[in-house]
Amino acid sequence: PVRLELFGNLFMAIAEQMGVTLANTAHSVNIKERLDFSCAVFDAAGELIANAPHMPVHLGSMGESVRTVIARNAGRMRAGDVYMLNDPYHGGTHLPDITVVTPVHGEAAGAGEVAPVLFYVASRGHHADVGGITPGSMPRDSRRIEEEGVLIDNFLLVEAGELREPAVRALLSSGRWPSRNVEQNLADLRAMIAANRKGAVELARAADEHGLATVHAYMAHLQDYAEESVRRVIDRLSDGRFRCEMDDGAHIDVAIAVDRAARAARIDFTGSSPQQPNNFNAPAAGCHAAVLYVF
């Protein structure tokens, strides 16, 4: 139990150090001063190990973005590669929230070498603008995703340790409504890369000090402990139902069904209003994050 607590604090400290690095090196007010970002550590399967308590909506959604990167690049991730995405259909929230994902390889892997991934680290930051029909990339009257800005899906941001700056500039400048401040985007992306690098260095240090097998084992123990903790909460819950009326006439319905024997709960949104024609719709990952945050 003592070692479990120590490793839990170790992994959380790594995520928090990533956040300090990001806040210190970012350029935009959104990230540097308003602190609209999150940093997290994941195991080799992309399952969450530690997410520093930065932004609640990022808590349960970033993992889907990491697993999208894993699925689409399996077997060809090279040491020094870094990916980015903001796609709401693959773990994103809204387009200004860009996620940067860094695979962590063993120290023996040289830059550009395909090697097994030991961990993943990721940071998600709210960029001040990624294009769209209004500055800030959150237009209240948008009807299509491109009206909110540049959609980024599994983009190779850093290749074998080298930032793909011309490709990034071209991406952010593309489309009918491109980013209004590419230089600021690049500055914040460099800060996110640096934050992930800090996480990768600290994870490597932990593996050197305690042994890779021990670090992996305690990551699994922490996940088991987290599951047991939530199941203990579910044991105390009762069934319930609630409806929330929205200003525009839509409504959200949720029913909670508790199975005490299985120590499980079913969260059912059946009966909620269908997808709206405006931009007041939650991506699946955002809904997932909200449910996890409440628990």
PDB file of C-alpha atoms in Angstrom:
ATOM      1  CA  PRO A   1       0.000   0.000   0.000  1.00  0.00           C
ATOM      2  CA  VAL A   2       2.819   2.415   0.783  1.00  0.00           C
ATOM      3  CA  ARG A   3       4.517   1.852  -2.573  1.00  0.00           C
ATOM      4  CA  LEU A   4       1.176   2.209  -4.328  1.00  0.00           C
ATOM      5  CA  GLU A   5       0.732   5.634  -2.742  1.00  0.00           C
ATOM      6  CA  LEU A   6       4.300   6.614  -3.611  1.00  0.00           C
ATOM      7  CA  PHE A   7       3.944   5.603  -7.260  1.00  0.00           C
ATOM      8  CA  GLY A   8       0.560   7.297  -7.495  1.00  0.00           C
ATOM      9  CA  ASN A   9       2.115  10.546  -6.327  1.00  0.00           C
ATOM     10  CA  LEU A  10       5.103  10.006  -8.616  1.00  0.00           C
ATOM     11  CA  PHE A  11       2.925   9.681 -11.730  1.00  0.00           C
ATOM     12  CA  MET A  12       0.769  12.634 -10.707  1.00  0.00           C
ATOM     13  CA  ALA A  13       3.878  14.730 -10.058  1.00  0.00           C
ATOM     14  CA  ILE A  14       5.100  13.965 -13.576  1.00  0.00           C
ATOM     15  CA  ALA A  15       1.811  15.195 -15.047  1.00  0.00           C
ATOM     16  CA  GLU A  16       1.957  18.294 -12.866  1.00  0.00           C
ATOM     17  CA  GLN A  17       5.561  19.014 -13.921  1.00  0.00           C
ATOM     18  CA  MET A  18       4.412  18.803 -17.521  1.00  0.00           C
ATOM     19  CA  GLY A  19       1.806  21.449 -16.702  1.00  0.00           C
ATOM     20  CA  VAL A  20       4.356  23.747 -15.090  1.00  0.00           C
ATOM     21  CA  THR A  21       6.573  23.431 -18.169  1.00  0.00           C
ATOM     22  CA  LEU A  22       3.656  24.207 -20.469  1.00  0.00           C
ATOM     23  CA  ALA A  23       2.503  27.256 -18.507  1.00  0.00           C
ATOM     24  CA  ASN A  24       6.049  28.617 -18.291  1.00  0.00           C
ATOM     25  CA  THR A  25       6.862  28.227 -21.985  1.00  0.00           C
ATOM     26  CA  ALA A  26       3.516  28.924 -23.700  1.00  0.00           C
ATOM     27  CA  HIS A  27       2.905  32.197 -25.514  1.00  0.00           C
ATOM     28  CA  SER A  28      -0.863  32.755 -25.543  1.00  0.00           C
ATOM     29  CA  VAL A  29      -2.894  34.201 -22.674  1.00  0.00           C
ATOM     30  CA  ASN A  30      -5.226  31.205 -22.963  1.00  0.00           C
ATOM     31  CA  ILE A  31      -2.547  28.726 -21.931  1.00  0.00           C
ATOM     32  CA  LYS A  32       0.041  30.817 -20.091  1.00  0.00           C
ATOM     33  CA  GLU A  33      -2.274  32.855 -17.870  1.00  0.00           C
ATOM     34  CA  ARG A  34      -5.782  31.403 -18.116  1.00  0.00           C
ATOM     35  CA  LEU A  35      -4.267  27.902 -17.719  1.00  0.00           C
ATOM     36  CA  ASP A  36      -6.729  26.269 -20.115  1.00  0.00           C
ATOM     37  CA  PHE A  37      -4.748  23.082 -20.645  1.00  0.00           C
ATOM     38  CA  SER A  38      -4.245  19.568 -19.297  1.00  0.00           C
ATOM     39  CA  CYS A  39      -1.332  17.164 -19.143  1.00  0.00           C
ATOM     40  CA  ALA A  40      -1.492  13.415 -18.626  1.00  0.00           C
ATOM     41  CA  VAL A  41       0.466  10.170 -18.511  1.00  0.00           C
ATOM     42  CA  PHE A  42      -0.763   6.996 -20.237  1.00  0.00           C
ATOM     43  CA  ASP A  43       0.396   3.392 -20.329  1.00  0.00           C
ATOM     44  CA  ALA A  44       1.501   1.557 -23.467  1.00  0.00           C
ATOM     45  CA  ALA A  45      -2.125   0.785 -24.384  1.00  0.00           C
ATOM     46  CA  GLY A  46      -3.184   4.419 -24.103  1.00  0.00           C
ATOM     47  CA  GLU A  47      -5.036   3.937 -20.808  1.00  0.00           C
ATOM     48  CA  LEU A  48      -4.942   6.879 -18.407  1.00  0.00           C
ATOM     49  CA  ILE A  49      -2.527   6.648 -15.473  1.00  0.00           C
ATOM     50  CA  ALA A  50      -2.387  10.216 -14.166  1.00  0.00           C
ATOM     51  CA  ASN A  51      -4.077  13.415 -15.313  1.00  0.00           C
ATOM     52  CA  ALA A  52      -3.059  16.515 -13.403  1.00  0.00           C
ATOM     53  CA  PRO A  53      -6.140  18.387 -12.097  1.00  0.00           C
ATOM     54  CA  HIS A  54      -6.142  21.093 -14.731  1.00  0.00           C
ATOM     55  CA  MET A  55      -9.373  21.099 -16.807  1.00  0.00           C
ATOM     56  CA  PRO A  56     -12.215  18.685 -15.918  1.00  0.00           C
ATOM     57  CA  VAL A  57     -13.540  18.277 -19.470  1.00  0.00           C
ATOM     58  CA  HIS A  58     -10.135  16.949 -20.513  1.00  0.00           C
ATOM     59  CA  LEU A  59     -10.032  14.302 -17.776  1.00  0.00           C
ATOM     60  CA  GLY A  60     -11.848  11.536 -19.590  1.00  0.00           C
ATOM     61  CA  SER A  61     -11.588  12.641 -23.202  1.00  0.00           C
ATOM     62  CA  MET A  62      -7.856  12.857 -23.907  1.00  0.00           C
ATOM     63  CA  GLY A  63      -7.433   9.084 -23.726  1.00  0.00           C
ATOM     64  CA  GLU A  64      -9.579   8.581 -26.815  1.00  0.00           C
ATOM     65  CA  SER A  65      -7.303  10.948 -28.744  1.00  0.00           C
ATOM     66  CA  VAL A  66      -4.251   8.998 -27.590  1.00  0.00           C
ATOM     67  CA  ARG A  67      -5.826   5.686 -28.587  1.00  0.00           C
ATOM     68  CA  THR A  68      -6.705   7.126 -32.012  1.00  0.00           C
ATOM     69  CA  VAL A  69      -3.029   7.966 -32.558  1.00  0.00           C
ATOM     70  CA  ILE A  70      -2.039   4.467 -31.414  1.00  0.00           C
ATOM     71  CA  ALA A  71      -4.532   2.725 -33.711  1.00  0.00           C
ATOM     72  CA  ARG A  72      -3.590   4.746 -36.767  1.00  0.00           C
ATOM     73  CA  ASN A  73       0.169   4.510 -36.338  1.00  0.00           C
ATOM     74  CA  ALA A  74       0.611   1.025 -34.895  1.00  0.00           C
ATOM     75  CA  GLY A  75       3.947  -0.532 -35.756  1.00  0.00           C
ATOM     76  CA  ARG A  76       5.458   2.572 -37.331  1.00  0.00           C
ATOM     77  CA  MET A  77       5.982   5.025 -34.485  1.00  0.00           C
ATOM     78  CA  ARG A  78       9.575   6.147 -34.432  1.00  0.00           C
ATOM     79  CA  ALA A  79      11.618   7.617 -31.628  1.00  0.00           C
ATOM     80  CA  GLY A  80      11.240  11.380 -31.764  1.00  0.00           C
ATOM     81  CA  ASP A  81       7.805  11.372 -33.432  1.00  0.00           C
ATOM     82  CA  VAL A  82       5.025  13.552 -32.000  1.00  0.00           C
ATOM     83  CA  TYR A  83       1.418  13.725 -33.194  1.00  0.00           C
ATOM     84  CA  MET A  84      -1.376  16.259 -32.851  1.00  0.00           C
ATOM     85  CA  LEU A  85      -5.150  16.329 -33.364  1.00  0.00           C
ATOM     86  CA  ASN A  86      -8.230  18.320 -32.415  1.00  0.00           C
ATOM     87  CA  ASP A  87     -10.847  16.151 -34.126  1.00  0.00           C
ATOM     88  CA  PRO A  88     -14.061  16.037 -32.022  1.00  0.00           C
ATOM     89  CA  TYR A  89     -14.917  12.733 -33.694  1.00  0.00           C
ATOM     90  CA  HIS A  90     -11.774  11.122 -32.224  1.00  0.00           C
ATOM     91  CA  GLY A  91     -11.546  12.313 -28.650  1.00  0.00           C
ATOM     92  CA  GLY A  92     -11.468  16.067 -29.180  1.00  0.00           C
ATOM     93  CA  THR A  93     -13.749  18.579 -27.488  1.00  0.00           C
ATOM     94  CA  HIS A  94     -13.903  21.706 -29.654  1.00  0.00           C
ATOM     95  CA  LEU A  95     -11.421  22.670 -32.351  1.00  0.00           C
ATOM     96  CA  PRO A  96      -9.392  25.212 -30.305  1.00  0.00           C
ATOM     97  CA  ASP A  97      -8.411  22.338 -27.976  1.00  0.00           C
ATOM     98  CA  ILE A  98      -5.390  20.783 -29.703  1.00  0.00           C
ATOM     99  CA  THR A  99      -3.926  17.585 -28.253  1.00  0.00           C
ATOM    100  CA  VAL A 100      -0.234  16.775 -28.668  1.00  0.00           C
ATOM    101  CA  VAL A 101       0.682  13.107 -28.149  1.00  0.00           C
ATOM    102  CA  THR A 102       4.241  11.851 -27.642  1.00  0.00           C
ATOM    103  CA  PRO A 103       5.146   8.138 -27.633  1.00  0.00           C
ATOM    104  CA  VAL A 104       7.868   7.362 -25.087  1.00  0.00           C
ATOM    105  CA  HIS A 105      10.413   4.818 -26.332  1.00  0.00           C
ATOM    106  CA  GLY A 106      13.305   3.226 -24.522  1.00  0.00           C
ATOM    107  CA  GLU A 107      16.524   5.193 -24.280  1.00  0.00           C
ATOM    108  CA  ALA A 108      18.243   2.715 -26.606  1.00  0.00           C
ATOM    109  CA  ALA A 109      16.027   3.802 -29.501  1.00  0.00           C
ATOM    110  CA  GLY A 110      17.743   6.412 -31.660  1.00  0.00           C
ATOM    111  CA  ALA A 111      15.853   9.255 -33.328  1.00  0.00           C
ATOM    112  CA  GLY A 112      13.931   7.975 -36.335  1.00  0.00           C
ATOM    113  CA  GLU A 113      14.141   4.334 -35.239  1.00  0.00           C
ATOM    114  CA  VAL A 114      10.969   2.252 -35.025  1.00  0.00           C
ATOM    115  CA  ALA A 115      10.865   0.812 -31.512  1.00  0.00           C
ATOM    116  CA  PRO A 116       8.331  -0.464 -28.958  1.00  0.00           C
ATOM    117  CA  VAL A 117       6.455   2.268 -27.085  1.00  0.00           C
ATOM    118  CA  LEU A 118       6.731   2.058 -23.289  1.00  0.00           C
ATOM    119  CA  PHE A 119       4.357   4.911 -22.358  1.00  0.00           C
ATOM    120  CA  TYR A 120       2.556   7.877 -23.858  1.00  0.00           C
ATOM    121  CA  VAL A 121       2.394  11.443 -22.607  1.00  0.00           C
ATOM    122  CA  ALA A 122      -0.084  14.013 -23.883  1.00  0.00           C
ATOM    123  CA  SER A 123      -1.004  17.649 -23.421  1.00  0.00           C
ATOM    124  CA  ARG A 124      -4.151  19.434 -24.532  1.00  0.00           C
ATOM    125  CA  GLY A 125      -4.213  23.205 -24.809  1.00  0.00           C
ATOM    126  CA  HIS A 126      -6.917  25.682 -25.788  1.00  0.00           C
ATOM    127  CA  HIS A 127      -5.389  27.720 -28.617  1.00  0.00           C
ATOM    128  CA  ALA A 128      -6.633  31.291 -28.890  1.00  0.00           C
ATOM    129  CA  ASP A 129      -7.637  30.784 -32.516  1.00  0.00           C
ATOM    130  CA  VAL A 130      -7.587  27.976 -35.069  1.00  0.00           C
ATOM    131  CA  GLY A 131      -9.623  29.771 -37.732  1.00  0.00           C
ATOM    132  CA  GLY A 132     -13.336  29.650 -38.383  1.00  0.00           C
ATOM    133  CA  ILE A 133     -15.886  32.310 -39.184  1.00  0.00           C
ATOM    134  CA  THR A 134     -15.230  34.338 -36.019  1.00  0.00           C
ATOM    135  CA  PRO A 135     -12.058  35.071 -34.028  1.00  0.00           C
ATOM    136  CA  GLY A 136     -11.593  32.596 -31.192  1.00  0.00           C
ATOM    137  CA  SER A 137     -12.962  29.662 -33.230  1.00  0.00           C
ATOM    138  CA  MET A 138     -16.163  29.265 -31.189  1.00  0.00           C
ATOM    139  CA  PRO A 139     -18.847  30.898 -33.371  1.00  0.00           C
ATOM    140  CA  ARG A 140     -22.297  30.648 -31.809  1.00  0.00           C
ATOM    141  CA  ASP A 141     -24.004  30.374 -35.207  1.00  0.00           C
ATOM    142  CA  SER A 142     -21.794  27.737 -36.859  1.00  0.00           C
ATOM    143  CA  ARG A 143     -23.534  24.892 -38.647  1.00  0.00           C
ATOM    144  CA  ARG A 144     -20.559  22.950 -40.067  1.00  0.00           C
ATOM    145  CA  ILE A 145     -17.314  21.859 -38.438  1.00  0.00           C
ATOM    146  CA  GLU A 146     -15.115  23.831 -40.857  1.00  0.00           C
ATOM    147  CA  GLU A 147     -16.842  27.034 -39.715  1.00  0.00           C
ATOM    148  CA  GLU A 148     -15.189  26.518 -36.319  1.00  0.00           C
ATOM    149  CA  GLY A 149     -11.663  26.317 -37.738  1.00  0.00           C
ATOM    150  CA  VAL A 150      -9.018  23.969 -39.082  1.00  0.00           C
ATOM    151  CA  LEU A 151      -9.736  20.299 -38.367  1.00  0.00           C
ATOM    152  CA  ILE A 152      -6.583  18.358 -37.378  1.00  0.00           C
ATOM    153  CA  ASP A 153      -6.678  14.572 -37.432  1.00  0.00           C
ATOM    154  CA  ASN A 154      -3.654  12.388 -36.604  1.00  0.00           C
ATOM    155  CA  PHE A 155      -1.118  14.898 -37.916  1.00  0.00           C
ATOM    156  CA  LEU A 156       2.616  14.163 -37.576  1.00  0.00           C
ATOM    157  CA  LEU A 157       3.836  17.279 -35.782  1.00  0.00           C
ATOM    158  CA  VAL A 158       7.428  16.236 -35.093  1.00  0.00           C
ATOM    159  CA  GLU A 159       9.226  13.670 -37.229  1.00  0.00           C
ATOM    160  CA  ALA A 160      12.281  11.934 -35.753  1.00  0.00           C
ATOM    161  CA  GLY A 161      12.892  14.899 -33.465  1.00  0.00           C
ATOM    162  CA  GLU A 162      12.404  17.640 -36.072  1.00  0.00           C
ATOM    163  CA  LEU A 163       9.387  19.973 -36.001  1.00  0.00           C
ATOM    164  CA  ARG A 164       7.621  19.859 -39.373  1.00  0.00           C
ATOM    165  CA  GLU A 165       7.174  23.629 -39.364  1.00  0.00           C
ATOM    166  CA  PRO A 166       6.414  24.159 -43.087  1.00  0.00           C
ATOM    167  CA  ALA A 167       3.768  21.399 -43.002  1.00  0.00           C
ATOM    168  CA  VAL A 168       2.241  22.796 -39.799  1.00  0.00           C
ATOM    169  CA  ARG A 169       2.089  26.290 -41.290  1.00  0.00           C
ATOM    170  CA  ALA A 170       0.443  24.930 -44.418  1.00  0.00           C
ATOM    171  CA  LEU A 171      -2.125  23.000 -42.354  1.00  0.00           C
ATOM    172  CA  LEU A 172      -3.069  25.934 -40.130  1.00  0.00           C
ATOM    173  CA  SER A 173      -3.261  28.239 -43.157  1.00  0.00           C
ATOM    174  CA  SER A 174      -5.508  25.883 -45.118  1.00  0.00           C
ATOM    175  CA  GLY A 175      -9.225  25.926 -45.765  1.00  0.00           C
ATOM    176  CA  ARG A 176     -11.690  28.718 -46.292  1.00  0.00           C
ATOM    177  CA  TRP A 177     -11.283  30.056 -42.734  1.00  0.00           C
ATOM    178  CA  PRO A 178      -7.644  29.441 -41.651  1.00  0.00           C
ATOM    179  CA  SER A 179      -5.985  30.328 -38.358  1.00  0.00           C
ATOM    180  CA  ARG A 180      -5.583  34.051 -37.772  1.00  0.00           C
ATOM    181  CA  ASN A 181      -2.290  33.818 -35.857  1.00  0.00           C
ATOM    182  CA  VAL A 182      -0.159  30.891 -37.000  1.00  0.00           C
ATOM    183  CA  GLU A 183       2.914  32.242 -35.189  1.00  0.00           C
ATOM    184  CA  GLN A 184       1.084  32.059 -31.858  1.00  0.00           C
ATOM    185  CA  ASN A 185      -0.161  28.556 -32.662  1.00  0.00           C
ATOM    186  CA  LEU A 186       3.404  27.462 -33.383  1.00  0.00           C
ATOM    187  CA  ALA A 187       4.713  29.030 -30.173  1.00  0.00           C
ATOM    188  CA  ASP A 188       2.109  27.191 -28.094  1.00  0.00           C
ATOM    189  CA  LEU A 189       2.706  23.929 -29.967  1.00  0.00           C
ATOM    190  CA  ARG A 190       6.423  24.179 -29.186  1.00  0.00           C
ATOM    191  CA  ALA A 191       5.502  24.632 -25.523  1.00  0.00           C
ATOM    192  CA  MET A 192       3.274  21.547 -25.654  1.00  0.00           C
ATOM    193  CA  ILE A 193       6.075  19.536 -27.256  1.00  0.00           C
ATOM    194  CA  ALA A 194       8.393  20.710 -24.452  1.00  0.00           C
ATOM    195  CA  ALA A 195       5.835  19.730 -21.803  1.00  0.00           C
ATOM    196  CA  ASN A 196       5.554  16.248 -23.279  1.00  0.00           C
ATOM    197  CA  ARG A 197       9.326  15.999 -23.426  1.00  0.00           C
ATOM    198  CA  LYS A 198       9.460  16.771 -19.693  1.00  0.00           C
ATOM    199  CA  GLY A 199       7.015  13.938 -19.044  1.00  0.00           C
ATOM    200  CA  ALA A 200       9.002  11.528 -21.205  1.00  0.00           C
ATOM    201  CA  VAL A 201      12.260  12.388 -19.403  1.00  0.00           C
ATOM    202  CA  GLU A 202      10.691  11.909 -15.968  1.00  0.00           C
ATOM    203  CA  LEU A 203       9.122   8.570 -16.936  1.00  0.00           C
ATOM    204  CA  ALA A 204      12.485   7.372 -18.233  1.00  0.00           C
ATOM    205  CA  ARG A 205      14.067   8.459 -14.945  1.00  0.00           C
ATOM    206  CA  ALA A 206      11.453   6.519 -12.990  1.00  0.00           C
ATOM    207  CA  ALA A 207      12.078   3.411 -15.111  1.00  0.00           C
ATOM    208  CA  ASP A 208      15.827   3.727 -14.533  1.00  0.00           C
ATOM    209  CA  GLU A 209      15.411   4.113 -10.780  1.00  0.00           C
ATOM    210  CA  HIS A 210      12.755   1.465 -10.121  1.00  0.00           C
ATOM    211  CA  GLY A 211      12.966  -0.795 -13.160  1.00  0.00           C
ATOM    212  CA  LEU A 212      10.601  -0.776 -16.134  1.00  0.00           C
ATOM    213  CA  ALA A 213       8.736  -3.882 -14.976  1.00  0.00           C
ATOM    214  CA  THR A 214       8.039  -2.288 -11.586  1.00  0.00           C
ATOM    215  CA  VAL A 215       6.787   0.963 -13.132  1.00  0.00           C
ATOM    216  CA  HIS A 216       4.474  -0.942 -15.469  1.00  0.00           C
ATOM    217  CA  ALA A 217       3.264  -3.103 -12.588  1.00  0.00           C
ATOM    218  CA  TYR A 218       2.367  -0.127 -10.425  1.00  0.00           C
ATOM    219  CA  MET A 219       0.600   1.561 -13.317  1.00  0.00           C
ATOM    220  CA  ALA A 220      -1.631  -1.524 -13.465  1.00  0.00           C
ATOM    221  CA  HIS A 221      -2.034  -1.569  -9.671  1.00  0.00           C
ATOM    222  CA  LEU A 222      -3.140   2.080  -9.726  1.00  0.00           C
ATOM    223  CA  GLN A 223      -5.727   1.353 -12.401  1.00  0.00           C
ATOM    224  CA  ASP A 224      -7.044  -1.550 -10.333  1.00  0.00           C
ATOM    225  CA  TYR A 225      -7.160   0.651  -7.239  1.00  0.00           C
ATOM    226  CA  ALA A 226      -8.987   3.401  -9.131  1.00  0.00           C
ATOM    227  CA  GLU A 227     -11.563   0.896 -10.369  1.00  0.00           C
ATOM    228  CA  GLU A 228     -12.125  -0.459  -6.868  1.00  0.00           C
ATOM    229  CA  SER A 229     -12.498   3.078  -5.504  1.00  0.00           C
ATOM    230  CA  VAL A 230     -15.222   3.901  -8.026  1.00  0.00           C
ATOM    231  CA  ARG A 231     -16.994   0.604  -7.400  1.00  0.00           C
ATOM    232  CA  ARG A 232     -17.055   1.474  -3.684  1.00  0.00           C
ATOM    233  CA  VAL A 233     -18.828   4.715  -4.594  1.00  0.00           C
ATOM    234  CA  ILE A 234     -21.310   2.874  -6.813  1.00  0.00           C
ATOM    235  CA  ASP A 235     -22.125   0.585  -3.860  1.00  0.00           C
ATOM    236  CA  ARG A 236     -23.620   3.605  -2.092  1.00  0.00           C
ATOM    237  CA  LEU A 237     -25.681   4.953  -5.007  1.00  0.00           C
ATOM    238  CA  SER A 238     -29.325   4.435  -5.835  1.00  0.00           C
ATOM    239  CA  ASP A 239     -31.163   4.504  -9.137  1.00  0.00           C
ATOM    240  CA  GLY A 240     -32.164   7.946 -10.351  1.00  0.00           C
ATOM    241  CA  ARG A 241     -33.439   9.981 -13.276  1.00  0.00           C
ATOM    242  CA  PHE A 242     -33.089  13.646 -14.157  1.00  0.00           C
ATOM    243  CA  ARG A 243     -34.040  16.020 -16.969  1.00  0.00           C
ATOM    244  CA  CYS A 244     -32.285  19.310 -17.677  1.00  0.00           C
ATOM    245  CA  GLU A 245     -34.129  21.845 -19.843  1.00  0.00           C
ATOM    246  CA  MET A 246     -31.868  23.977 -22.039  1.00  0.00           C
ATOM    247  CA  ASP A 247     -32.438  27.618 -23.002  1.00  0.00           C
ATOM    248  CA  ASP A 248     -33.118  26.722 -26.628  1.00  0.00           C
ATOM    249  CA  GLY A 249     -35.867  24.218 -25.802  1.00  0.00           C
ATOM    250  CA  ALA A 250     -33.697  21.113 -26.042  1.00  0.00           C
ATOM    251  CA  HIS A 251     -33.337  18.854 -23.046  1.00  0.00           C
ATOM    252  CA  ILE A 252     -30.911  16.297 -21.613  1.00  0.00           C
ATOM    253  CA  ASP A 253     -32.346  13.176 -20.009  1.00  0.00           C
ATOM    254  CA  VAL A 254     -30.181  10.839 -17.953  1.00  0.00           C
ATOM    255  CA  ALA A 255     -31.083   7.690 -16.040  1.00  0.00           C
ATOM    256  CA  ILE A 256     -28.701   5.972 -13.620  1.00  0.00           C
ATOM    257  CA  ALA A 257     -29.287   2.276 -13.008  1.00  0.00           C
ATOM    258  CA  VAL A 258     -27.170   0.757 -10.236  1.00  0.00           C
ATOM    259  CA  ASP A 259     -26.424  -2.981 -10.168  1.00  0.00           C
ATOM    260  CA  ARG A 260     -25.223  -3.575  -6.623  1.00  0.00           C
ATOM    261  CA  ALA A 261     -24.419  -7.237  -7.247  1.00  0.00           C
ATOM    262  CA  ALA A 262     -22.083  -6.372 -10.121  1.00  0.00           C
ATOM    263  CA  ARG A 263     -20.996  -3.105  -8.444  1.00  0.00           C
ATOM    264  CA  ALA A 264     -21.651  -1.349 -11.741  1.00  0.00           C
ATOM    265  CA  ALA A 265     -23.778   1.535 -12.986  1.00  0.00           C
ATOM    266  CA  ARG A 266     -25.383   2.197 -16.341  1.00  0.00           C
ATOM    267  CA  ILE A 267     -25.643   5.849 -17.401  1.00  0.00           C
ATOM    268  CA  ASP A 268     -28.369   6.106 -20.055  1.00  0.00           C
ATOM    269  CA  PHE A 269     -29.054   9.292 -22.013  1.00  0.00           C
ATOM    270  CA  THR A 270     -31.974   7.833 -23.955  1.00  0.00           C
ATOM    271  CA  GLY A 271     -34.705  10.436 -24.319  1.00  0.00           C
ATOM    272  CA  SER A 272     -32.344  13.388 -24.702  1.00  0.00           C
ATOM    273  CA  SER A 273     -32.970  15.730 -27.613  1.00  0.00           C
ATOM    274  CA  PRO A 274     -31.380  14.666 -30.903  1.00  0.00           C
ATOM    275  CA  GLN A 275     -28.337  16.380 -32.334  1.00  0.00           C
ATOM    276  CA  GLN A 276     -29.007  20.091 -32.826  1.00  0.00           C
ATOM    277  CA  PRO A 277     -28.343  21.967 -36.087  1.00  0.00           C
ATOM    278  CA  ASN A 278     -26.206  24.512 -34.200  1.00  0.00           C
ATOM    279  CA  ASN A 279     -22.924  23.967 -32.353  1.00  0.00           C
ATOM    280  CA  PHE A 280     -24.482  23.182 -28.960  1.00  0.00           C
ATOM    281  CA  ASN A 281     -23.696  19.469 -29.216  1.00  0.00           C
ATOM    282  CA  ALA A 282     -21.316  17.498 -27.000  1.00  0.00           C
ATOM    283  CA  PRO A 283     -18.932  15.094 -28.716  1.00  0.00           C
ATOM    284  CA  ALA A 284     -19.039  11.585 -27.267  1.00  0.00           C
ATOM    285  CA  ALA A 285     -15.663  12.114 -25.568  1.00  0.00           C
ATOM    286  CA  GLY A 286     -16.947  15.257 -23.849  1.00  0.00           C
ATOM    287  CA  CYS A 287     -19.993  13.411 -22.544  1.00  0.00           C
ATOM    288  CA  HIS A 288     -17.728  10.600 -21.349  1.00  0.00           C
ATOM    289  CA  ALA A 289     -15.503  13.121 -19.560  1.00  0.00           C
ATOM    290  CA  ALA A 290     -18.504  14.714 -17.823  1.00  0.00           C
ATOM    291  CA  VAL A 291     -19.724  11.360 -16.520  1.00  0.00           C
ATOM    292  CA  LEU A 292     -16.265  10.397 -15.252  1.00  0.00           C
ATOM    293  CA  TYR A 293     -15.824  13.821 -13.643  1.00  0.00           C
ATOM    294  CA  VAL A 294     -19.059  13.413 -11.661  1.00  0.00           C
ATOM    295  CA  PHE A 295     -17.947  10.015 -10.356  1.00  0.00           C
TER     296      PHE A 295
END
